[in-house]
Tab-separated table of C-alpha atoms in Angstrom:
chain	number	residue	atom	x	y	z
A	13	UNK	CA	188.620	22.721	81.015
A	14	UNK	CA	190.490	22.736	77.742
A	15	UNK	CA	190.412	20.103	75.047
A	16	UNK	CA	193.679	18.559	76.266
A	17	UNK	CA	193.911	14.840	75.795
A	18	UNK	CA	194.230	13.684	79.394
A	19	UNK	CA	196.150	10.592	78.357
A	20	UNK	CA	198.659	12.668	76.420
A	21	UNK	CA	198.888	15.206	79.227
A	22	UNK	CA	199.961	12.430	81.590
A	23	UNK	CA	202.149	10.638	79.057
A	24	UNK	CA	199.896	7.575	78.825
A	25	UNK	CA	198.624	5.574	75.889
A	26	UNK	CA	194.987	6.290	75.096
A	27	UNK	CA	193.259	3.023	75.948
A	28	UNK	CA	190.891	1.562	78.505
A	29	UNK	CA	193.282	-0.232	80.848
A	30	UNK	CA	195.503	2.155	82.750
A	31	UNK	CA	198.470	1.057	84.810
A	32	UNK	CA	197.629	2.674	88.162
A	33	UNK	CA	201.253	2.807	89.302
A	34	UNK	CA	202.314	4.468	86.053
A	35	UNK	CA	199.397	6.911	86.326
A	36	UNK	CA	200.443	7.838	89.877
A	37	UNK	CA	204.119	8.268	88.936
A	38	UNK	CA	203.338	10.343	85.885
A	39	UNK	CA	200.874	12.547	87.743
A	40	UNK	CA	203.259	13.204	90.640
A	41	UNK	CA	206.191	13.924	88.339
A	42	UNK	CA	204.246	16.337	86.156
A	43	UNK	CA	202.591	17.961	89.180
A	44	UNK	CA	205.976	18.721	90.722
A	45	UNK	CA	207.160	20.249	87.440
A	46	UNK	CA	204.037	22.409	87.106
A	47	UNK	CA	203.548	23.426	90.731
A	48	UNK	CA	202.865	27.192	90.852
A	49	UNK	CA	205.207	27.687	93.826
A	50	UNK	CA	208.113	26.762	91.546
A	51	UNK	CA	207.322	29.780	89.375
A	52	UNK	CA	207.157	32.511	92.039
A	53	UNK	CA	210.342	34.208	90.852
A	54	UNK	CA	209.309	34.006	87.183
A	55	UNK	CA	206.438	36.460	87.365
A	56	UNK	CA	202.665	36.471	87.426
A	57	UNK	CA	202.178	35.193	83.875
A	58	UNK	CA	204.386	32.156	84.492
A	59	UNK	CA	202.610	31.464	87.779
A	60	UNK	CA	199.211	31.730	86.110
A	61	UNK	CA	200.292	29.337	83.334
A	62	UNK	CA	201.628	26.901	85.945
A	63	UNK	CA	198.372	27.120	87.882
A	64	UNK	CA	196.373	26.378	84.726
A	65	UNK	CA	198.620	23.419	83.869
A	66	UNK	CA	198.370	22.150	87.431
A	67	UNK	CA	194.586	22.402	87.254
A	68	UNK	CA	194.507	20.446	83.979
A	69	UNK	CA	196.798	17.788	85.464
A	70	UNK	CA	194.517	17.441	88.489
A	71	UNK	CA	191.469	17.079	86.229
A	72	UNK	CA	193.256	14.500	84.066
A	73	UNK	CA	194.318	12.491	87.106
A	74	UNK	CA	190.820	12.590	88.625
A	75	UNK	CA	189.227	11.347	85.399
A	76	UNK	CA	191.775	8.678	84.482
A	77	UNK	CA	191.981	7.080	87.919
A	78	UNK	CA	188.186	6.608	88.123
A	79	UNK	CA	187.036	3.733	85.873
A	80	UNK	CA	183.597	5.205	85.194
A	81	UNK	CA	184.875	8.691	84.443
A	82	UNK	CA	187.634	7.176	82.277
A	83	UNK	CA	185.086	5.188	80.254
A	84	UNK	CA	182.896	8.259	79.784
A	85	UNK	CA	185.967	10.284	78.797
A	86	UNK	CA	187.055	7.721	76.198
A	87	UNK	CA	183.553	7.783	74.731
A	88	UNK	CA	183.737	11.586	74.610
A	89	UNK	CA	187.071	11.378	72.808
A	90	UNK	CA	185.288	9.025	70.412
A	91	UNK	CA	182.782	11.760	69.563
A	92	UNK	CA	179.882	11.171	71.968
A	93	UNK	CA	179.550	13.468	74.982
A	94	UNK	CA	177.208	11.960	77.564
A	95	UNK	CA	176.609	15.428	79.034
A	96	UNK	CA	175.976	17.281	75.792
A	97	UNK	CA	172.721	18.648	74.406
A	98	UNK	CA	174.343	19.229	71.024
A	99	UNK	CA	172.598	16.905	68.536
A	100	UNK	CA	175.967	16.098	66.913
A	101	UNK	CA	177.610	14.993	70.166
A	102	UNK	CA	174.668	13.965	72.349
A	103	UNK	CA	174.396	10.488	73.792
A	104	UNK	CA	171.875	7.997	72.481
A	105	UNK	CA	168.355	8.197	73.862
A	106	UNK	CA	167.337	5.099	75.825
A	107	UNK	CA	164.949	2.805	74.011
A	108	UNK	CA	161.274	2.578	74.920
A	109	UNK	CA	161.916	-0.978	76.109
A	110	UNK	CA	164.603	0.216	78.497
A	111	UNK	CA	162.424	3.023	79.846
A	112	UNK	CA	159.527	0.609	80.395
A	113	UNK	CA	161.890	-1.709	82.280
A	114	UNK	CA	162.868	1.212	84.516
A	115	UNK	CA	159.184	1.906	85.249
A	116	UNK	CA	158.629	-1.754	86.063
A	117	UNK	CA	161.606	-1.716	88.428
A	118	UNK	CA	160.153	1.294	90.220
A	119	UNK	CA	156.850	-0.537	90.597
A	120	UNK	CA	158.640	-3.595	91.953
A	121	UNK	CA	160.497	-1.391	94.406
A	122	UNK	CA	157.239	-0.182	95.892
A	123	UNK	CA	155.851	-3.738	96.025
A	124	UNK	CA	158.854	-5.811	97.092
A	125	UNK	CA	161.012	-3.408	99.048
A	126	UNK	CA	164.441	-2.108	98.325
A	127	UNK	CA	166.826	-4.988	99.103
A	128	UNK	CA	165.797	-7.342	96.285
A	129	UNK	CA	165.366	-4.623	93.693
A	130	UNK	CA	168.577	-2.903	94.776
A	131	UNK	CA	170.620	-6.063	94.205
A	132	UNK	CA	169.133	-6.443	90.739
A	133	UNK	CA	169.799	-2.802	89.832
A	134	UNK	CA	173.392	-3.034	91.044
A	135	UNK	CA	173.896	-6.146	88.915
A	136	UNK	CA	172.384	-4.404	85.889
A	137	UNK	CA	174.582	-1.344	86.438
A	138	UNK	CA	177.675	-3.533	86.683
A	139	UNK	CA	176.678	-5.445	83.551
A	140	UNK	CA	176.075	-2.213	81.612
A	141	UNK	CA	179.494	-0.940	82.681
A	142	UNK	CA	181.204	-4.211	81.693
A	143	UNK	CA	179.506	-4.087	78.303
A	144	UNK	CA	180.588	-0.458	77.864
A	145	UNK	CA	184.206	-1.374	78.611
A	146	UNK	CA	184.051	-4.256	76.132
A	147	UNK	CA	182.624	-1.890	73.517
A	148	UNK	CA	185.396	0.638	74.182
A	149	UNK	CA	187.957	-2.125	73.638
A	150	UNK	CA	186.315	-2.782	70.239
A	151	UNK	CA	186.258	0.969	69.540
A	152	UNK	CA	182.450	0.770	69.332
A	153	UNK	CA	181.691	4.077	70.983
A	154	UNK	CA	177.989	4.066	70.078
A	155	UNK	CA	177.428	0.861	72.039
A	156	UNK	CA	179.672	2.065	74.855
A	157	UNK	CA	177.680	5.305	75.080
A	158	UNK	CA	174.362	3.432	75.137
A	159	UNK	CA	175.583	1.195	77.969
A	160	UNK	CA	177.013	4.119	79.946
A	161	UNK	CA	173.699	5.971	79.607
A	162	UNK	CA	171.932	2.874	80.964
A	163	UNK	CA	174.448	2.716	83.810
A	164	UNK	CA	173.684	6.338	84.669
A	165	UNK	CA	169.958	5.550	84.817
A	166	UNK	CA	170.629	2.621	87.137
A	167	UNK	CA	172.924	4.721	89.328
A	168	UNK	CA	170.319	7.483	89.640
A	169	UNK	CA	167.778	4.846	90.608
A	170	UNK	CA	170.149	3.502	93.285
A	171	UNK	CA	170.788	7.021	94.567
A	172	UNK	CA	167.022	7.559	94.876
A	173	UNK	CA	166.637	4.273	96.759
A	174	UNK	CA	169.419	5.279	99.145
A	175	UNK	CA	167.876	8.698	99.715
A	176	UNK	CA	164.458	7.167	100.409
A	177	UNK	CA	165.953	4.702	102.886
A	178	UNK	CA	167.827	7.492	104.675
A	179	UNK	CA	164.575	9.319	105.431
């Protein structure tokens, strides 16, 4: 993936709320213009360029239509990459308090069962996401990143609970 600004690529303003209808219209319009089949008679280089543009458009659409991916993307544009190991771009490390809370939740899961703990984790994940969105609106990317990291921890926990229940 290139460093294209997905908002710019789709002709949208870079901000948290996205008008879904506008996103759809813009994506479809630009996809038609960049479709590789339209460049068959223009040679291999033009087709390759169209394919690359089409791929970038698809990636932009996928990210911007998903609220969680959009939030993570905005944080990345703000200088913090939640998937990076680079010390300059890396996300914040969860606090000891947070990590202890996660351990306590795991202990409660084994004691109380999954339903009660699952509801609490889902609520915490939703709250972390809401706080991240509020931080993005304030352009406070450090707080947004911290909350999105917490949300990822909660989501992994929920995924583990689901996997254990499926066995």
